C-alpha cells in the first residue's frame, strides 16, 4: 500500500519542541507505533499447523466440498480428504478454478473448450457443455450465482450463462476482450480483463455490463466479499479494493513485487491471498488494509480456499495439498 504519511524528521521535531508541539507529535507517533504493534502481534501469534499431503502430477485449482476438496490435475480432477485421495475423474485438460453447486462439480476443460458437470455422489462425468473457453492457457474460472453457472467463453469478449436445470447456455454476455476471471457476490457477477485492465460489473437480471472500473497492471483473480470487490493486480504486486456500489477504488495494499499468479478468497473477516514469493499466503484486514499475517515459505504458484475450520492450499511445483489450522482469529 502506498504510504502517504510524512517521514519523521528529528530536526523538525526539535523546532516543534520550541513551538510547544512536541507533545502532539509524540501522541501521533505513539498511536502509529500502537497500530503497527497490533498488526505485528496478530501476525506473530498466528502460526497455524500445516498438514501436508503429496499429490503426484500438478495439484492446482481447488473447490471445497464440505470437509473435502476437489482439485485439478493433469488429465483428471481429484477428490481428496485429509486422509488421502477419494476419487478421480478423467478429463483431457481440466483448467481454472472450479465451482460446486446443484449437486455437482463444474469444471472447464481447456482441450475441448467445454464446461463439464461431475456428479458429487458418484464422481462421474454427467454432462459436457460446449461453451468455449476464453483463456485456453487455463488462467480462468467457473462461478455460480443467481441460479446459474457462469464461464468466460470467448477471448474476443463473452461470458456464457448456463442453466443448471437444462444444462444449456441461456445467454452470452458481451464484455471486454480477454475477460478471463470471474467472481459472483454482492448481488452481481464481476469480471476482469488483464489486457484492458478493467473490472466489469454484470447485472444478472439484465445480463448486461452496468459498470466498469479502471485497474492497475494485469488484473487477475478476484473475489467479491467482506463488503467489497478485491482484485489481484498481478503485475504490480498489489491487491485493490473496489466499492461494489459505485466502482470507486477505495484502497490498495502492496504485497509483493508481483502476484503471478496465485489466488484470492474472502471470509471470516479477512482477505486470503495465495502468493508465489515471500510466503505461501498472506492475510489482509479488509478495513485497514494491513497485512495481518504472512504464512509459510514460498512454494511457487498454487490455489487457496478459505473455510471456517481451516485453509486449503495447493503448490503444484512441489506437488502438495496443504490444510492449515487454526484459522486466523477475527479482527
Coordinates of C-alpha atoms in Angstrom, one line a residue:
X1 CA 0.0 0.0 0.0
X2 CA 1.2 3.5 -0.8
X3 CA 2.4 5.2 2.3
X4 CA 1.4 8.9 2.2
X5 CA 2.4 9.7 5.8
X6 CA 5.2 12.2 6.3
X7 CA 8.6 10.7 7.4
X8 CA 9.7 11.7 10.9
X9 CA 12.5 14.3 10.8
X10 CA 14.4 14.8 14.1
X11 CA 15.4 18.4 13.1
X12 CA 11.8 19.3 12.6
X13 CA 10.8 17.7 15.8
X14 CA 13.4 19.9 17.6
X15 CA 11.8 23.0 16.1
X16 CA 8.4 21.7 17.1
X17 CA 9.6 21.3 20.7
X18 CA 10.3 25.0 20.9
X19 CA 6.9 25.7 19.5
X20 CA 5.2 23.6 22.1
X21 CA 4.1 21.0 19.6
X22 CA 6.2 18.1 20.7
X23 CA 3.5 16.5 22.9
X24 CA 1.1 16.4 19.9
X25 CA 3.8 14.8 17.7
X26 CA 4.6 12.2 20.3
X27 CA 0.9 11.3 20.7
X28 CA 0.6 10.7 17.0
X29 CA 3.9 8.8 16.9
X30 CA 2.7 6.6 19.8
X31 CA -0.6 5.9 18.1
X32 CA 1.2 4.9 14.9
X33 CA 3.5 2.6 16.8
X34 CA 0.5 1.1 18.6
X35 CA -1.2 0.3 15.3
X36 CA 2.0 -1.3 13.9
X37 CA 2.4 -3.3 17.1
X38 CA -1.2 -4.6 16.9
X39 CA -0.6 -5.8 13.3
X40 CA 2.7 -7.5 14.3
X41 CA 1.1 -9.1 17.4
X42 CA -1.6 -10.8 15.3
X43 CA 1.0 -11.9 12.7
X44 CA 3.3 -13.3 15.4
X45 CA 0.5 -15.1 17.2
X46 CA -0.8 -16.8 14.1
X47 CA 1.3 -19.9 13.5
X48 CA -1.1 -22.5 12.0
X49 CA -0.1 -26.1 11.7
X50 CA 0.3 -27.3 8.1
X51 CA -1.0 -30.8 7.3
X52 CA 0.7 -31.7 4.0
X53 CA -0.2 -34.4 1.5
X54 CA 1.8 -35.3 -1.6
X55 CA -0.2 -35.2 -4.8
X56 CA 1.6 -36.6 -7.8
X57 CA 1.2 -34.6 -11.0
X58 CA 0.1 -31.0 -11.0
X59 CA -2.1 -30.1 -8.0
X60 CA -3.7 -26.8 -8.8
X61 CA -7.1 -25.3 -8.5
X62 CA -9.4 -26.4 -5.7
X63 CA -13.1 -26.3 -4.8
X64 CA -14.3 -27.0 -1.2
X65 CA -16.8 -29.9 -0.8
X66 CA -17.7 -29.9 2.9
X67 CA -14.7 -31.2 4.8
X68 CA -13.1 -32.4 1.5
X69 CA -11.8 -30.7 -1.7
X70 CA -11.7 -31.3 -5.4
X71 CA -8.6 -30.2 -7.3
X72 CA -7.5 -30.1 -10.9
X73 CA -4.6 -32.3 -12.0
X74 CA -3.1 -33.4 -15.3
X75 CA -5.7 -35.3 -17.2
X76 CA -8.1 -35.5 -14.3
X77 CA -9.8 -33.9 -11.4
X78 CA -9.3 -35.5 -8.0
X79 CA -11.4 -35.6 -4.8
X80 CA -9.3 -35.5 -1.6
X81 CA -9.8 -35.6 2.2
X82 CA -7.3 -35.1 5.0
X83 CA -6.5 -38.8 4.8
X84 CA -5.9 -39.2 1.1
X85 CA -7.5 -39.4 -2.3
X86 CA -11.1 -40.5 -2.5
X87 CA -11.8 -40.5 -6.2
X88 CA -10.7 -39.1 -9.6
X89 CA -12.5 -38.3 -12.9
X90 CA -10.6 -38.3 -16.2
X91 CA -10.8 -35.1 -18.3
X92 CA -8.5 -34.2 -21.2
X93 CA -7.3 -30.9 -19.7
X94 CA -9.2 -29.6 -16.7
X95 CA -8.3 -26.0 -16.1
X96 CA -9.1 -23.0 -14.0
X97 CA -10.9 -22.6 -10.7
X98 CA -14.0 -24.7 -10.3
X99 CA -17.4 -24.3 -8.6
X100 CA -19.6 -26.6 -6.6
X101 CA -23.4 -26.3 -6.7
X102 CA -26.6 -28.2 -7.7
X103 CA -25.1 -31.5 -6.5
X104 CA -22.2 -31.1 -9.0
X105 CA -18.6 -30.0 -9.6
X106 CA -18.4 -27.6 -12.5
X107 CA -15.0 -27.5 -14.3
X108 CA -13.7 -26.1 -17.5
X109 CA -11.7 -28.2 -19.9
X110 CA -9.2 -26.2 -22.0
X111 CA -8.7 -29.1 -24.5
X112 CA -12.3 -29.5 -25.5
X113 CA -13.4 -25.9 -24.7
X114 CA -16.2 -27.3 -22.6
X115 CA -17.9 -26.9 -19.3
X116 CA -18.0 -30.2 -17.5
X117 CA -20.5 -31.3 -14.8
X118 CA -19.4 -34.0 -12.4
X119 CA -21.8 -35.7 -10.0
X120 CA -20.5 -35.3 -6.5
X121 CA -22.1 -38.5 -5.2
X122 CA -21.0 -40.8 -7.9
X123 CA -17.8 -39.0 -9.0
X124 CA -18.8 -39.4 -12.6
X125 CA -19.0 -37.0 -15.5
X126 CA -22.6 -36.4 -16.3
X127 CA -22.7 -33.6 -18.8
X128 CA -20.3 -31.9 -21.2
X129 CA -21.5 -28.5 -22.5
X130 CA -19.8 -26.8 -25.5
X131 CA -19.3 -23.3 -24.2
X132 CA -15.9 -22.2 -25.5
X133 CA -13.1 -21.2 -23.2
X134 CA -11.8 -17.6 -23.2
X135 CA -8.3 -18.4 -22.0
X136 CA -7.1 -21.9 -23.1
X137 CA -4.0 -21.4 -21.1
X138 CA -6.1 -22.2 -18.0
X139 CA -6.0 -19.0 -16.0
X140 CA -9.8 -18.7 -15.7
X141 CA -12.6 -19.8 -13.5
X142 CA -16.2 -21.0 -13.3
X143 CA -18.6 -19.4 -10.7
X144 CA -22.2 -20.0 -9.5
X145 CA -24.7 -17.3 -8.7
X146 CA -28.3 -16.2 -9.2
X147 CA -29.4 -19.7 -10.2
X148 CA -26.8 -20.0 -12.9
X149 CA -23.3 -21.2 -13.8
X150 CA -21.0 -18.7 -15.4
X151 CA -17.9 -19.1 -17.5
X152 CA -15.7 -16.8 -19.6
X153 CA -16.2 -18.4 -23.0
X154 CA -14.7 -16.3 -25.8
X155 CA -11.4 -14.4 -25.9
X156 CA -12.9 -11.6 -28.0
X157 CA -15.2 -10.9 -25.1
X158 CA -18.1 -13.1 -23.9
X159 CA -19.3 -14.7 -20.8
X160 CA -21.7 -17.7 -21.1
X161 CA -24.6 -18.2 -18.6
X162 CA -25.7 -21.8 -18.1
X163 CA -29.0 -23.0 -16.7
X164 CA -28.1 -26.0 -14.4
X165 CA -31.6 -27.4 -14.8
X166 CA -31.4 -27.8 -18.6
X167 CA -27.6 -27.7 -18.9
X168 CA -27.9 -25.2 -21.7
X169 CA -26.4 -21.8 -22.4
X170 CA -29.1 -19.3 -21.9
X171 CA -27.2 -16.1 -22.6
X172 CA -23.9 -14.8 -23.9
X173 CA -22.9 -11.5 -22.4
X174 CA -20.6 -9.1 -24.3
X175 CA -17.7 -8.0 -22.2
X176 CA -14.2 -6.6 -22.8
X177 CA -11.8 -8.7 -24.8
X178 CA -9.6 -11.1 -22.8
X179 CA -12.1 -11.2 -19.9
X180 CA -10.9 -14.4 -18.2
X181 CA -11.6 -14.1 -14.4
X182 CA -15.0 -14.1 -12.7
X183 CA -16.5 -13.9 -9.2
X184 CA -20.1 -13.8 -8.1
X185 CA -21.1 -11.9 -4.9
X186 CA -22.7 -8.8 -3.5
X187 CA -25.6 -9.2 -5.9
X188 CA -23.6 -9.2 -9.2
X189 CA -21.2 -11.0 -11.5
X190 CA -17.8 -9.5 -11.6
X191 CA -15.1 -10.0 -14.3
X192 CA -11.6 -8.7 -15.0
X193 CA -9.7 -8.3 -18.3
X194 CA -5.9 -8.2 -17.8
X195 CA -5.2 -6.6 -21.2
X196 CA -8.0 -4.0 -20.8
X197 CA -7.1 -3.5 -17.2
X198 CA -10.8 -3.4 -16.3
X199 CA -13.2 -4.6 -13.7
X200 CA -16.7 -5.2 -15.1
X201 CA -20.0 -5.5 -13.1
X202 CA -22.7 -7.6 -14.8
X203 CA -26.3 -7.3 -13.7
X204 CA -27.7 -10.9 -13.5
X205 CA -31.2 -9.5 -14.1
X206 CA -30.4 -7.9 -17.4
X207 CA -27.2 -9.8 -18.5
X208 CA -25.5 -6.5 -19.2
X209 CA -22.4 -4.8 -18.0
X210 CA -23.6 -1.9 -15.9
X211 CA -20.3 -0.5 -14.5
X212 CA -16.6 -0.5 -15.3
X213 CA -13.5 0.3 -13.1
X214 CA -10.0 1.0 -14.4
X215 CA -7.4 -1.1 -12.7
X216 CA -3.6 -1.5 -12.5
X217 CA -1.3 -3.9 -14.1
X218 CA -2.6 -7.3 -15.3
X219 CA -5.6 -7.7 -13.1
X220 CA -6.4 -11.3 -12.5
X221 CA -8.3 -13.4 -9.9
X222 CA -10.8 -11.6 -7.8
X223 CA -13.3 -12.2 -5.1
X224 CA -16.5 -10.3 -4.1
X225 CA -16.8 -10.5 -0.3
X226 CA -16.2 -8.7 3.0
X227 CA -18.1 -5.7 1.7
X228 CA -16.0 -5.0 -1.4
X229 CA -14.6 -6.5 -4.6
X230 CA -10.9 -7.5 -4.3
X231 CA -8.7 -8.0 -7.3
X232 CA -5.1 -9.1 -7.7
X233 CA -3.1 -6.6 -9.8
X234 CA -0.6 -9.3 -10.7
X235 CA 2.0 -7.2 -12.4
X236 CA 2.0 -4.6 -9.6
X237 CA 2.1 -7.0 -6.7
X238 CA -1.0 -5.3 -5.2
X239 CA -4.5 -6.1 -4.1
X240 CA -7.1 -3.4 -4.9
X241 CA -10.3 -2.8 -3.1
X242 CA -13.3 -1.6 -5.1
X243 CA -16.7 -0.2 -3.8
X244 CA -19.4 -2.5 -5.3
X245 CA -22.0 0.2 -5.5
X246 CA -20.1 2.9 -7.4
X247 CA -17.0 1.1 -8.7
X248 CA -14.6 3.5 -6.9
X249 CA -11.2 2.2 -5.9
X250 CA -11.1 2.7 -2.1
X251 CA -7.6 1.4 -1.4
X252 CA -4.6 -0.8 -2.4
X253 CA -2.2 -2.9 -0.4
X254 CA 1.3 -3.8 -1.7
X255 CA 2.0 -7.4 -1.0
X256 CA 4.9 -8.5 -3.3
X257 CA 6.8 -7.3 -6.4
X258 CA 4.2 -9.3 -8.4
X259 CA 1.3 -11.7 -7.8
X260 CA 1.7 -14.0 -10.7
X261 CA -0.4 -16.0 -10.4
X262 CA -1.7 -17.1 -7.1
X263 CA -5.3 -17.0 -5.9
X264 CA -7.6 -15.0 -3.6
X265 CA -10.6 -15.7 -1.3
X266 CA -12.6 -13.9 1.3
X267 CA -14.2 -15.0 4.6
X268 CA -14.0 -14.8 8.4
X269 CA -13.4 -11.1 8.3
X270 CA -10.3 -11.3 6.2
X271 CA -8.9 -11.5 2.6
X272 CA -6.8 -14.5 1.9
X273 CA -4.1 -14.3 -0.8
X274 CA -2.1 -17.1 -2.2
X275 CA 1.3 -15.7 -3.2
X276 CA 4.2 -17.0 -5.1
X277 CA 7.1 -15.2 -3.4
X278 CA 7.9 -14.3 0.2
X279 CA 5.4 -16.8 1.7
X280 CA 2.7 -19.3 0.9
X281 CA -0.2 -17.0 1.7
X282 CA -0.9 -13.6 3.2
X283 CA -3.9 -12.4 5.3
X284 CA -5.2 -8.9 4.7
X285 CA -7.5 -6.9 7.0
X286 CA -10.4 -5.6 4.7
X287 CA -10.9 -2.4 6.7
X288 CA -7.4 -1.2 7.4
X289 CA -5.6 -3.0 4.5
X290 CA -3.0 -4.1 7.0
X291 CA -1.3 -7.4 6.2
X292 CA -2.2 -9.3 9.3
X293 CA -0.1 -12.3 8.6
X294 CA 2.4 -13.9 6.2
X295 CA 2.4 -17.6 6.5
X296 CA 4.6 -20.4 5.2
X297 CA 7.6 -20.4 2.8
X298 CA 7.4 -19.6 -0.9
X299 CA 6.5 -22.7 -2.8
X300 CA 5.6 -21.3 -6.2
X301 CA 2.1 -20.8 -7.6
X302 CA -1.0 -22.6 -6.4
X303 CA -4.5 -22.2 -5.2
X304 CA -6.2 -21.3 -2.0
X305 CA -9.7 -21.7 -0.4
X306 CA -10.9 -20.5 3.0
X307 CA -13.2 -22.4 5.3
X308 CA -14.3 -21.5 8.9
X309 CA -12.3 -24.5 10.1
X310 CA -9.1 -24.1 8.2
X311 CA -7.5 -23.1 4.9
X312 CA -6.7 -25.3 1.9
X313 CA -3.7 -24.5 -0.4
X314 CA -2.0 -26.3 -3.2
X315 CA 1.5 -26.0 -4.5
X316 CA 1.8 -27.5 -8.0
X317 CA 5.5 -27.1 -8.3
X318 CA 6.2 -29.2 -5.3
X319 CA 3.1 -31.5 -5.7
X320 CA 1.4 -30.8 -2.4
X321 CA -2.1 -30.2 -0.9
X322 CA -2.0 -28.5 2.5
X323 CA -4.5 -27.9 5.2
X324 CA -3.7 -25.1 7.6
X325 CA -5.4 -24.8 11.0
X326 CA -6.5 -23.0 13.1
X327 CA -7.8 -20.1 11.0
X328 CA -6.8 -16.6 12.0
X329 CA -8.9 -15.1 14.9
X330 CA -11.4 -12.4 13.9
X331 CA -10.1 -8.9 13.7

